[in-house]
Coordinates of C-alpha atoms in Angstrom, one line a residue:
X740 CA 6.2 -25.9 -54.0
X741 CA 9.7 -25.5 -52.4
X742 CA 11.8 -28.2 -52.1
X743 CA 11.3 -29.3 -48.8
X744 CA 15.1 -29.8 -47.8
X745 CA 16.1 -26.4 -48.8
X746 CA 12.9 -25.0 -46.5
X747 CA 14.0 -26.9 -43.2
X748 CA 17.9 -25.1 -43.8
X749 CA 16.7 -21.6 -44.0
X750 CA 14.6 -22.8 -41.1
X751 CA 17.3 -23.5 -38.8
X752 CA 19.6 -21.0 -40.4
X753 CA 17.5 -18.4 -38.4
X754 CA 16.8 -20.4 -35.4
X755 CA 20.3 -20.3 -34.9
X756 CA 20.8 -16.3 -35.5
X757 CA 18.3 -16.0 -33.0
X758 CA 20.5 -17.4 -30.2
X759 CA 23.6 -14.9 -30.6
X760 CA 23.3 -11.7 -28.8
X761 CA 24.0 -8.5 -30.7
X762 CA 27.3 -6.9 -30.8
X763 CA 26.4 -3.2 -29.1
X764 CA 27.3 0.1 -31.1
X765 CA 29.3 2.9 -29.7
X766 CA 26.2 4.9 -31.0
X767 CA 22.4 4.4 -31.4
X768 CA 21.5 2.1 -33.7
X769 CA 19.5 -0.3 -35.5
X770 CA 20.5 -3.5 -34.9
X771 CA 18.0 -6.0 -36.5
X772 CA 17.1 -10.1 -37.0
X773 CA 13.8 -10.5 -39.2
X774 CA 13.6 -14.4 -37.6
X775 CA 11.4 -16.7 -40.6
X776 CA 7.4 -16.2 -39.8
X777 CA 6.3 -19.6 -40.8
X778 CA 6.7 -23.3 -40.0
X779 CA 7.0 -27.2 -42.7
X780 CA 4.3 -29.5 -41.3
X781 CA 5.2 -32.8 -42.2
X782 CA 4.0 -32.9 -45.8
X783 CA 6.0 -30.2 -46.7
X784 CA 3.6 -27.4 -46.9
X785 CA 4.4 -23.8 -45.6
X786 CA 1.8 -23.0 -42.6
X787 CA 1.8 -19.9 -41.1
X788 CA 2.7 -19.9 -37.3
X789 CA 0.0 -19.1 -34.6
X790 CA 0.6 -16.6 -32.0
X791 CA 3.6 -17.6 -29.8
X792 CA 6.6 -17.0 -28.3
X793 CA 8.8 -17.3 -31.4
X794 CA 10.9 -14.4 -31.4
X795 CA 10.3 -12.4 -35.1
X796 CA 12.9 -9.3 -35.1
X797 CA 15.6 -8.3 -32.6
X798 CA 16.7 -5.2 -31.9
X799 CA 19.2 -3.2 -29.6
X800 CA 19.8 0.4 -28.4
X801 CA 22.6 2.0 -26.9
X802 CA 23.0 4.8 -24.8
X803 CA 24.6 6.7 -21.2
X804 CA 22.8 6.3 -18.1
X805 CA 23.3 8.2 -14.7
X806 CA 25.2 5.8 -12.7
X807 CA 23.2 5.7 -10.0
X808 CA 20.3 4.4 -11.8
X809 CA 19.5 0.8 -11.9
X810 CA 16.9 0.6 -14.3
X811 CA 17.1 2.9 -16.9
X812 CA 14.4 1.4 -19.5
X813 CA 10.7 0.7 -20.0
X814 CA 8.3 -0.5 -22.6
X815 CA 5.4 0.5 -20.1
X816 CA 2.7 2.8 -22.2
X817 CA 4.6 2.7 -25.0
X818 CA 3.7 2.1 -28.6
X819 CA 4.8 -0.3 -31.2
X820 CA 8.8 0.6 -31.8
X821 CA 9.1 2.5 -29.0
X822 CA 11.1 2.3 -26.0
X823 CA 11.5 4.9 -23.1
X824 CA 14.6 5.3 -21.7
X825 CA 16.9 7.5 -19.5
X826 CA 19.7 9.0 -21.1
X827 CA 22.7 10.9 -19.4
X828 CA 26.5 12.5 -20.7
X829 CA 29.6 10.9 -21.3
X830 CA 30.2 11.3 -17.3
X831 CA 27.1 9.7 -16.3
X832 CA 26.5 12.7 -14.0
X833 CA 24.7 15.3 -15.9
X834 CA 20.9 16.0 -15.4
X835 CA 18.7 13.0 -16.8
X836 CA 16.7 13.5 -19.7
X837 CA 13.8 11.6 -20.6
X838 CA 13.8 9.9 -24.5
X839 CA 10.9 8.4 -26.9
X840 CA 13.2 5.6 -28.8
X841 CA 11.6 4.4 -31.9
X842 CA 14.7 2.0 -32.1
X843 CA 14.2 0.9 -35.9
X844 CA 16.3 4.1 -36.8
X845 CA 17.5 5.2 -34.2
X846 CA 15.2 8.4 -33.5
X847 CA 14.0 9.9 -30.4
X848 CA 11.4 12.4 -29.0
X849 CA 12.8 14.4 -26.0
X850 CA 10.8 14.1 -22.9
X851 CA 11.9 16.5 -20.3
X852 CA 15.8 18.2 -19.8
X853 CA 16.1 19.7 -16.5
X854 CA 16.2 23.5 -16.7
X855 CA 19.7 23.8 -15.3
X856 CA 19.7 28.1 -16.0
X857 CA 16.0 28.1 -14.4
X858 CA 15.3 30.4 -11.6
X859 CA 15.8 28.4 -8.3
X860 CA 13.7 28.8 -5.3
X861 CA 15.1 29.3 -2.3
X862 CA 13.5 27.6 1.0
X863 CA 11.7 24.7 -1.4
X864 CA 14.2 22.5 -2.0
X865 CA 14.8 22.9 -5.3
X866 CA 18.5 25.3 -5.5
X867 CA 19.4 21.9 -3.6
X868 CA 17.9 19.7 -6.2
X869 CA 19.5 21.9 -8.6
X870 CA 22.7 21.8 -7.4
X871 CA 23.3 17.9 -7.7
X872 CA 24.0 18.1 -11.3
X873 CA 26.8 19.7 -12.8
X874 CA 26.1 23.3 -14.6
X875 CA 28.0 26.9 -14.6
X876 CA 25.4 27.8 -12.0
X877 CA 25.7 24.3 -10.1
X878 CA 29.6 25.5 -9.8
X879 CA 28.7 28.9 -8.5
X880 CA 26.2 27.9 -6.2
X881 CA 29.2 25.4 -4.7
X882 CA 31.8 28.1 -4.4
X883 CA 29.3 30.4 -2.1
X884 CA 28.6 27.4 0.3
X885 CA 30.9 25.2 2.2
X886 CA 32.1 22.0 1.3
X887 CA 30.3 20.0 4.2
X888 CA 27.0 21.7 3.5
X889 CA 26.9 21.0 -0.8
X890 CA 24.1 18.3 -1.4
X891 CA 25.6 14.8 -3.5
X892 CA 24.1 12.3 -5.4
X893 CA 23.0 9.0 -3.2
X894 CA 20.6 7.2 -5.2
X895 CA 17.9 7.3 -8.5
X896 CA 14.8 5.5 -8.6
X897 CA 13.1 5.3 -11.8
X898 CA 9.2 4.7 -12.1
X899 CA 7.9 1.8 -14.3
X900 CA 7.0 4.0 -17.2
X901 CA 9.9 6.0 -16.9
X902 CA 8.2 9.5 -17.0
X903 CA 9.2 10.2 -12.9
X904 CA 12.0 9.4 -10.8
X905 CA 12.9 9.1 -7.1
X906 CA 15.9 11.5 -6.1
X907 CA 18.3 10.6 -3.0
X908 CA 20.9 13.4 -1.7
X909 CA 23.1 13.8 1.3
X910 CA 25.7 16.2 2.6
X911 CA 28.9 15.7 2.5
X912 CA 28.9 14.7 6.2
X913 CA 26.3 13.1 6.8
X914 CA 24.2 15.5 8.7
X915 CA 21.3 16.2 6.0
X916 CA 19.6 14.1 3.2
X917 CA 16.9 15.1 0.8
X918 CA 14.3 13.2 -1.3
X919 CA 12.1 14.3 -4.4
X920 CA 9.8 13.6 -7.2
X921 CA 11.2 14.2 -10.2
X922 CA 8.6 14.4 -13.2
X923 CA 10.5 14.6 -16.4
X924 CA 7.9 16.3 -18.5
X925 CA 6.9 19.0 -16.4
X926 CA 10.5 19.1 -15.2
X927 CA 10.0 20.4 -11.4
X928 CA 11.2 18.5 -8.5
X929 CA 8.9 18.1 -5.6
X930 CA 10.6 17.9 -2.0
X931 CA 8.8 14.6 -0.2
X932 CA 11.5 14.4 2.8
X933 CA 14.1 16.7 4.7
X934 CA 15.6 15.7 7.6
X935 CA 19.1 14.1 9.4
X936 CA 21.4 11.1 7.4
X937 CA 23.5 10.3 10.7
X938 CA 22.0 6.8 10.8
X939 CA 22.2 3.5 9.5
X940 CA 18.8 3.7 8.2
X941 CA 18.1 4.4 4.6
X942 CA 15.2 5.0 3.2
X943 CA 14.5 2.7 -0.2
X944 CA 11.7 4.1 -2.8
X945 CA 9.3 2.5 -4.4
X946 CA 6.4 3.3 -7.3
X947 CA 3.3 1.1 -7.9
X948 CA 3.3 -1.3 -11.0
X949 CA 0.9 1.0 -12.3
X950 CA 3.3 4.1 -11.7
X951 CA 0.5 6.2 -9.6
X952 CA 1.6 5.9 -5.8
X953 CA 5.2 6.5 -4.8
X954 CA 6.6 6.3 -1.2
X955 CA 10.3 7.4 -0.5
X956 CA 10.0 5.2 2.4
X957 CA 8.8 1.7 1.6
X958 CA 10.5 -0.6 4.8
X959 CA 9.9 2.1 6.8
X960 CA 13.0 3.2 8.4
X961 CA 12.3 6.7 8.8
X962 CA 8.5 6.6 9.4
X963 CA 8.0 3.4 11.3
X964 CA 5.2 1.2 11.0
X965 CA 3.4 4.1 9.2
X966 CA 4.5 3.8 5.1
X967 CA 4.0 7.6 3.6
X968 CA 2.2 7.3 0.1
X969 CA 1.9 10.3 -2.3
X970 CA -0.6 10.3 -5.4
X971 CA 1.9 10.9 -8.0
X972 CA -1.3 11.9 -10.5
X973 CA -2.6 14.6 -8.2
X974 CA -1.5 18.3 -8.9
X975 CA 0.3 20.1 -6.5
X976 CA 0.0 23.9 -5.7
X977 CA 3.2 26.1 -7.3
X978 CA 4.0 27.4 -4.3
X979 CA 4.7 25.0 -1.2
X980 CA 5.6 27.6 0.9
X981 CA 2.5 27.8 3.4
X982 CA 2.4 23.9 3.3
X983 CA 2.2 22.6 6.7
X984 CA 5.1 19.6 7.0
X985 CA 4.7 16.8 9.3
X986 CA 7.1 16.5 11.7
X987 CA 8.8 12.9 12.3
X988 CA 11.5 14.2 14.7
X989 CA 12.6 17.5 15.7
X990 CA 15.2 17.7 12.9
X991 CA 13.4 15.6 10.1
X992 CA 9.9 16.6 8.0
X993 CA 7.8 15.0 5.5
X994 CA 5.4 16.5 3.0
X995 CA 1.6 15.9 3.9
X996 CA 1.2 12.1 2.5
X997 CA -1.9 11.7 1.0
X998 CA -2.3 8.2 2.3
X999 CA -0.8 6.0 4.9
X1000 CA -0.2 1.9 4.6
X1001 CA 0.4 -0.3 7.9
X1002 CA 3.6 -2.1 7.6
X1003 CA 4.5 -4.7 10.3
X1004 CA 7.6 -4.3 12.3
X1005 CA 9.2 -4.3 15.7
X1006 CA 12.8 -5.0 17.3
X1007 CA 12.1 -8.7 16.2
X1008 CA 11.3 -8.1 13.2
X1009 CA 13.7 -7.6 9.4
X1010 CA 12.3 -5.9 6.3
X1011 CA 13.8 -7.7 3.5
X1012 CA 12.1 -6.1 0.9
X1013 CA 8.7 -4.2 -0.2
X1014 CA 7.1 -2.7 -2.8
X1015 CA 3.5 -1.4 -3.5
X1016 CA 1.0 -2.1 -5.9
X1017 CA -2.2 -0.8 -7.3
X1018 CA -5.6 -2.3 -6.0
X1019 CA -9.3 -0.6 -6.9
X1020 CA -7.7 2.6 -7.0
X1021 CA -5.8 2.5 -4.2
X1022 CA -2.4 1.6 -3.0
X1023 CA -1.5 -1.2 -1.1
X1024 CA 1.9 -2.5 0.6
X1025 CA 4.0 -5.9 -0.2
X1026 CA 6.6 -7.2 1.8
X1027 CA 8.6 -10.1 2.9
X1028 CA 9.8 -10.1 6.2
X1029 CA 12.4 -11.8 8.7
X1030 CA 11.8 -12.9 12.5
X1031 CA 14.5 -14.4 14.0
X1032 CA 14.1 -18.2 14.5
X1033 CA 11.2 -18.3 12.7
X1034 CA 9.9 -19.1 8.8
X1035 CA 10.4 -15.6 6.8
X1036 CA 6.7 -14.3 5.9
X1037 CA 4.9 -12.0 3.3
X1038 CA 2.8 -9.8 4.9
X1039 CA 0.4 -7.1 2.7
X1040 CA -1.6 -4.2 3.6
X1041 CA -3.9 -2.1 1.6
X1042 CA -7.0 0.6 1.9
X1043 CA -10.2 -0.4 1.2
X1044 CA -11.6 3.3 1.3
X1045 CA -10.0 6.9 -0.3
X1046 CA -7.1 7.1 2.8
X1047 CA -9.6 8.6 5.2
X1048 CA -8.9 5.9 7.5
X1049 CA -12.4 4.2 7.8
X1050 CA -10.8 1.0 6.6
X1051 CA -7.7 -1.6 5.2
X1052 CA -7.1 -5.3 4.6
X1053 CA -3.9 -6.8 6.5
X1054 CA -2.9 -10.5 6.2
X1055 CA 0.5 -12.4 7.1
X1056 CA 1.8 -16.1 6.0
X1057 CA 4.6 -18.2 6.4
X1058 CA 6.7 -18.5 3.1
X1059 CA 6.9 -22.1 2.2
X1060 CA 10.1 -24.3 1.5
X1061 CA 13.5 -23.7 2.7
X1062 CA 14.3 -20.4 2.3
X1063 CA 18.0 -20.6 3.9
X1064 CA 19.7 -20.2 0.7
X1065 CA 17.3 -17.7 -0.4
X1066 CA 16.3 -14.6 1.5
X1067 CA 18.1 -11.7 0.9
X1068 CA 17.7 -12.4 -2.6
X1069 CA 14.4 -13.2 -3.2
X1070 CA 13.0 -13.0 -6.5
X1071 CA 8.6 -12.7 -6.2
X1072 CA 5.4 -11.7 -7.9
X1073 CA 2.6 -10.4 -6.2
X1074 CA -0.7 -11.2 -8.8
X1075 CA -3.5 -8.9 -7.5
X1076 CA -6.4 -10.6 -9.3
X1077 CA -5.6 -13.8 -7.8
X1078 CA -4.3 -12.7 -4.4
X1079 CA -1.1 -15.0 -4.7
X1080 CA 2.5 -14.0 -4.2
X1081 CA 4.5 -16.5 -6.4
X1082 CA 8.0 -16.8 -5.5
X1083 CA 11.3 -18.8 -6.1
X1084 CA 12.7 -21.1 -3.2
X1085 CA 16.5 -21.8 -3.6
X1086 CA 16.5 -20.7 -7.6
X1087 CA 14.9 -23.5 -8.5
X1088 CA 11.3 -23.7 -6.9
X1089 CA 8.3 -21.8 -7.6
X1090 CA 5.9 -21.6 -5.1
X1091 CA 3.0 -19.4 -4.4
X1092 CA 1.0 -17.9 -1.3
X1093 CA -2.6 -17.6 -1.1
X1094 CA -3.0 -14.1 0.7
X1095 CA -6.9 -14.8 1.6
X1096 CA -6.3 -18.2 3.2
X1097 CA -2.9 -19.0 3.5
X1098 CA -2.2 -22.2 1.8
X1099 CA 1.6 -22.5 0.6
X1100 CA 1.9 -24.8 -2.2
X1101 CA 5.1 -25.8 -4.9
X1102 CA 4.1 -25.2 -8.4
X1103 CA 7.0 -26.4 -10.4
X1104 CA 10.7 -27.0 -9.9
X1105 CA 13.0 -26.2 -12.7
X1106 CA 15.9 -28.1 -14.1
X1107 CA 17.7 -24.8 -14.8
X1108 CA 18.8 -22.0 -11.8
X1109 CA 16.5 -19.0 -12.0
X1110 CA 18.1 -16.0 -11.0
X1111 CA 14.4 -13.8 -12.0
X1112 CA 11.5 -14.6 -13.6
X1113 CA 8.0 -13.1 -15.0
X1114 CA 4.4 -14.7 -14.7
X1115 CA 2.8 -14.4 -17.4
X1116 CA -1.4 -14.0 -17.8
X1117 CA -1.5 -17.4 -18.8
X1118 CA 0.8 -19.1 -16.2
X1119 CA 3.5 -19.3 -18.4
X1120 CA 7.3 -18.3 -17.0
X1121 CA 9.5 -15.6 -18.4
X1122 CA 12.7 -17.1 -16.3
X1123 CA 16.5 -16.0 -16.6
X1124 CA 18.5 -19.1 -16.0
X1125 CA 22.5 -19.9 -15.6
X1126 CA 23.8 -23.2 -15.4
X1127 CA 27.1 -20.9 -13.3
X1128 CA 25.1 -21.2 -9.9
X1129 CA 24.0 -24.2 -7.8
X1130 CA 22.1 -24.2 -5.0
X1131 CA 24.4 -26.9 -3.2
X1132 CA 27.2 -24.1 -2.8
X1133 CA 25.3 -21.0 -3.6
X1134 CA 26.8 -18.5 -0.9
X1135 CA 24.5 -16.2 1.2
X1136 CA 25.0 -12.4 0.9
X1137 CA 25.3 -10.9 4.2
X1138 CA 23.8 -7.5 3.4
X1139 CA 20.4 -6.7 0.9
X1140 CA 20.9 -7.3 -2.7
X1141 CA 17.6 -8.0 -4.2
X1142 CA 19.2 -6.5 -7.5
X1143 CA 19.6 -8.6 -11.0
X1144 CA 22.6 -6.9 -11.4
X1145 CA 24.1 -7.3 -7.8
X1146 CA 23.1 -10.2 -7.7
X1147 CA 25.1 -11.6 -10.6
X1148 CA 28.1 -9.9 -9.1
X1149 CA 27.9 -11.6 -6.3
X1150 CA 28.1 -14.6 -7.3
X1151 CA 30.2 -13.6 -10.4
X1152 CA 27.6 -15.3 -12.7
X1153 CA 29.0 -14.4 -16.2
X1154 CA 26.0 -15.1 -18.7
X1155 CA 22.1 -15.6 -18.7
X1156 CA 20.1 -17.5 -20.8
X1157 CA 16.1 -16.4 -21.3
X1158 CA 14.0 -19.3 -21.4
X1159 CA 10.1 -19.7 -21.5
X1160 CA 8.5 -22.6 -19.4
X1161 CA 5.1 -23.7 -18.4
X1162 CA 4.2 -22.9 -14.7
X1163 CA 5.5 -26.3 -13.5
X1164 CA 8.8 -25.9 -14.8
X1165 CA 8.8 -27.7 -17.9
X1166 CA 8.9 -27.6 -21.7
X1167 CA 11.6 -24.8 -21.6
X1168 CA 12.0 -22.9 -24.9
X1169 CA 14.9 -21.1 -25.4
X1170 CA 14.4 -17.7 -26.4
X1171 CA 17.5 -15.8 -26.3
X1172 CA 21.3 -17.4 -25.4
X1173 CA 24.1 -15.9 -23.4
X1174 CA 23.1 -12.4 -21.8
X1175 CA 25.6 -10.8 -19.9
X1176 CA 25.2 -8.0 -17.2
X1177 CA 21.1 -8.3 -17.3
X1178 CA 20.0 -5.5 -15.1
X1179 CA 16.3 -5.3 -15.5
X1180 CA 13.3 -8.0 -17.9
X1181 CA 9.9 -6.8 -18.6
X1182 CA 7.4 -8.5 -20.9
X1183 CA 4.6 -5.7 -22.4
X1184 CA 1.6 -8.2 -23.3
X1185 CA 0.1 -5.5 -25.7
X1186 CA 2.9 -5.0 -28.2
X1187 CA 4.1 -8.9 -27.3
X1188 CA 7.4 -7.8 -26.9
X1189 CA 9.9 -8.5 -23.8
X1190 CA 12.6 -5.8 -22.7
X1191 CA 16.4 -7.2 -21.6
X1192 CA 18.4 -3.9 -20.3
X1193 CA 22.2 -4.8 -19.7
X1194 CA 25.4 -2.8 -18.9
X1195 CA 28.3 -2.6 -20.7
X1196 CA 31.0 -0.8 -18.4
X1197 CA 32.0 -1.4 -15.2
X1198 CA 30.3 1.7 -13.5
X1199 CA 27.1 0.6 -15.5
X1200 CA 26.7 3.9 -17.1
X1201 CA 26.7 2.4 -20.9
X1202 CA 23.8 1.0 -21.2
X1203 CA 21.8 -1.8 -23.9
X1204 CA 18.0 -2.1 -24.6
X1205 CA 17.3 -5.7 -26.1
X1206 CA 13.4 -5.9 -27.5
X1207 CA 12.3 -9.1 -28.7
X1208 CA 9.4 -8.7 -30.9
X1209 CA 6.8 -12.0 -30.9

């Protein structure tokens, strides 16, 4: 039998490796912490440790990103070791190609390049699509049209498993904006919106937890209280020329949706944020919304039939607690099978909805700020935490953030710490120390591991996957 003293050093030897962050690479690599799998009870004995949230192996991944993507990474559908993420050149402006990380060594499967010497198709959208990312065709195609015409990069949206992305570009003048599909295995672009960008409204995207439904549109501003929603399983005919657009306005066009969600607004009314999720099949429509002089609400909508219109659930309820210091930032979790929305009030508060009945109730309060969290199936909270932010001077932004990243910015919040409580806010365990630049957190319950994705540059191009393994 070991000597007991000499098991509780090597015990707390790698506790404390476990609470440093790894330095990144200038290249991919493997960067690994095999953490000790067992535990002394108090008569000395080795015991093997049940199934928890002690963190076993660390490892990081480094790569370029497009700059205008904010999440880059996902563990979603993946297997053990693997990773997906979105890689892009030295200049961060190059077409997006999808990778399959196995991250022990450092090897990748390639998912989809775009075919930059393809064949463009004039009238569908794509020589614009085409033309946002730099190529020897890209530049000839720029040189035969004028400057105020040529199509830029606005914005990328990247789907939770990582195999589609949303694709925002304007003119040079804002007089035109486009917005695909992007499928990075079958590598064709599909045109969902063309139409004017001489407003102050801009559309945001948004894909179902599960990935399926998509919308370009999710508050709304370009289709009113009608959200579009495309099926992004559903094959689409090769040639889209004798497809019949709907018309929104005489100079903007949408491709057929193939369903519609009801989204509550009017000139009283502020869309903070939205987002859709997956229910029976069908997709349904999340958001928390602003009234002036009144208690912010989280209103949801959903089909209860195939989109043919012969039926939807809608219900609308105050949020509860004081949200003053809160909205425009709010950090929430919609759990389907329950019919809660769990949020944070002030960064320190969680509280949940009940969107059948109404009831608003506090869960926990936390000793630490929360700047985002994740609920896990058993209650449990996944919860980034910063002892740089109080809510008793915690500025309010004056435009939409509701961005990890931004949000940190804003408040120049320097490090994160990721800490796992129970659903009242107590018995934190510390799981990883100091994080800086945290840009997106998932948790995959089927491998048991937990994704961190940070930045490393001030344009947020360089990029660093973080899997804890359980």
């Amino acid at each position: 039998m070991r000597n007991l003293t000499d098991v509780r050093k090597r015990v707390c030897v790698y506790l404390v490796l476990c609470l440093f962050p790894l330095a990144a690479g200038c290249a991919p690599q493997e960067k690994t912490l095999l953490l000790e799998t067992s535990a002394v009870n108090e008569t000395g004995e080795i015991v093997e440790s049940a199934e928890d949230f002690t963190v076993k192996k660390i490892y990081t991944y480094t790569y370029d990103t497009n700059w205008a993507l904010d999440k880059s990474a996902s563990l979603k559908d993946c297997k053990e070791h693997e990773v997906r993420v979105i890689t892009a050149d030295g200049q961060g402006s190059g077409m997006p190609e999808g990778r399959l990380v196995d991250y022990r060594y450092g090897f990748y499967e390639l998912i989809g390049h775009g075919k930059e010497d393809r064949e463009r198709q004039s009238g569908s959208g794509e020589e614009e699509f085409w033309s946002l990312w730099p190529g020897e065709d890209s530049e000839e195609d720029a040189e035969e049209q004028p400057e105020s015409l040529a199509y830029y990069l606005e914005q990328l949206e990247l789907s939770p498993d990582g195999r589609q992305m949303l694709v925002y570009a304007g003119t040079v003048y804002n007089e035109n904006r486009c917005v695909w599909l992007y499928d990075f295995e079958t590598q064709e672009p599909w045109l969902l919106y063309q139409g004017t960008n001489n407003d102050w409204r801009y559309p945001q995207g948004a894909f179902s937890s599960e990935g399926r439904w998509v919308t370009f549109d999710v508050t709304g501003s370009k289709s009113g209280e009608q959200v579009v929603v495309y099926d992004c399983q559903k094959e689409r005919a090769a040639d889209d020329v004798d497809t019949e657009w709907v018309r929104l306005d005489s100079m903007s066009k949408i491709y057929p949706p193939d369903q519609t969600l009801t989204l509550v607004r009017n000139k009283y009314t502020e869309v903070w944020t939205a987002e859709l999720f997956d229910i029976s099949g069908n997709p349904g429509i999340l958001s928390i919304i602003g009234e002036k002089a009144r208690v912010p609400m989280v209103f949801q909508s959903y089909n209860l039939s195939d989109g043919d219109g012969t039926g939807y659930a809608m219900s609308q309820y105050n949020l509860g607690g004081n949200q003053t210091g809160t909205m425009q930032n709010l950090r929430y979790e919609l759990d389907v099978e329950e019919a809660r929305v769990y949020y944070l009030e002030n960064y320190r508060r969680l509280w949940s909805v009940d969107m059948t009945g109404g009831d608003a109730i506090e869960i926990g309060d936390f000793s630490d700020t929360i700047l985002d969290f994740r609920r896990l199936d058993s209650g449990e909270i996944l919860a980034l935490t910063t002892q740089e932010l109080s809510e008793a001077y915690a500025p309010k932004a004056d435009y939409s953030v509701n961005s990890l990243a931004e949000t940190q910015l804003f408040w120049d919040i320097r490090s994160v710490d990721l800490y796992l409580y129970s659903e009242d806010g107590t018995g934190g365990q510390l799981l990883y120390k100091n994080l800086q630049n945290v840009i997106n957190m998932e948790y995959d319950a089927e491998t048991r591991r937990i994704l961190l994705e940070t930045y490393e540059s001030w344009n947020q191009m360089s990029r660093k996957c973080i899997v804890l393994e359980l």
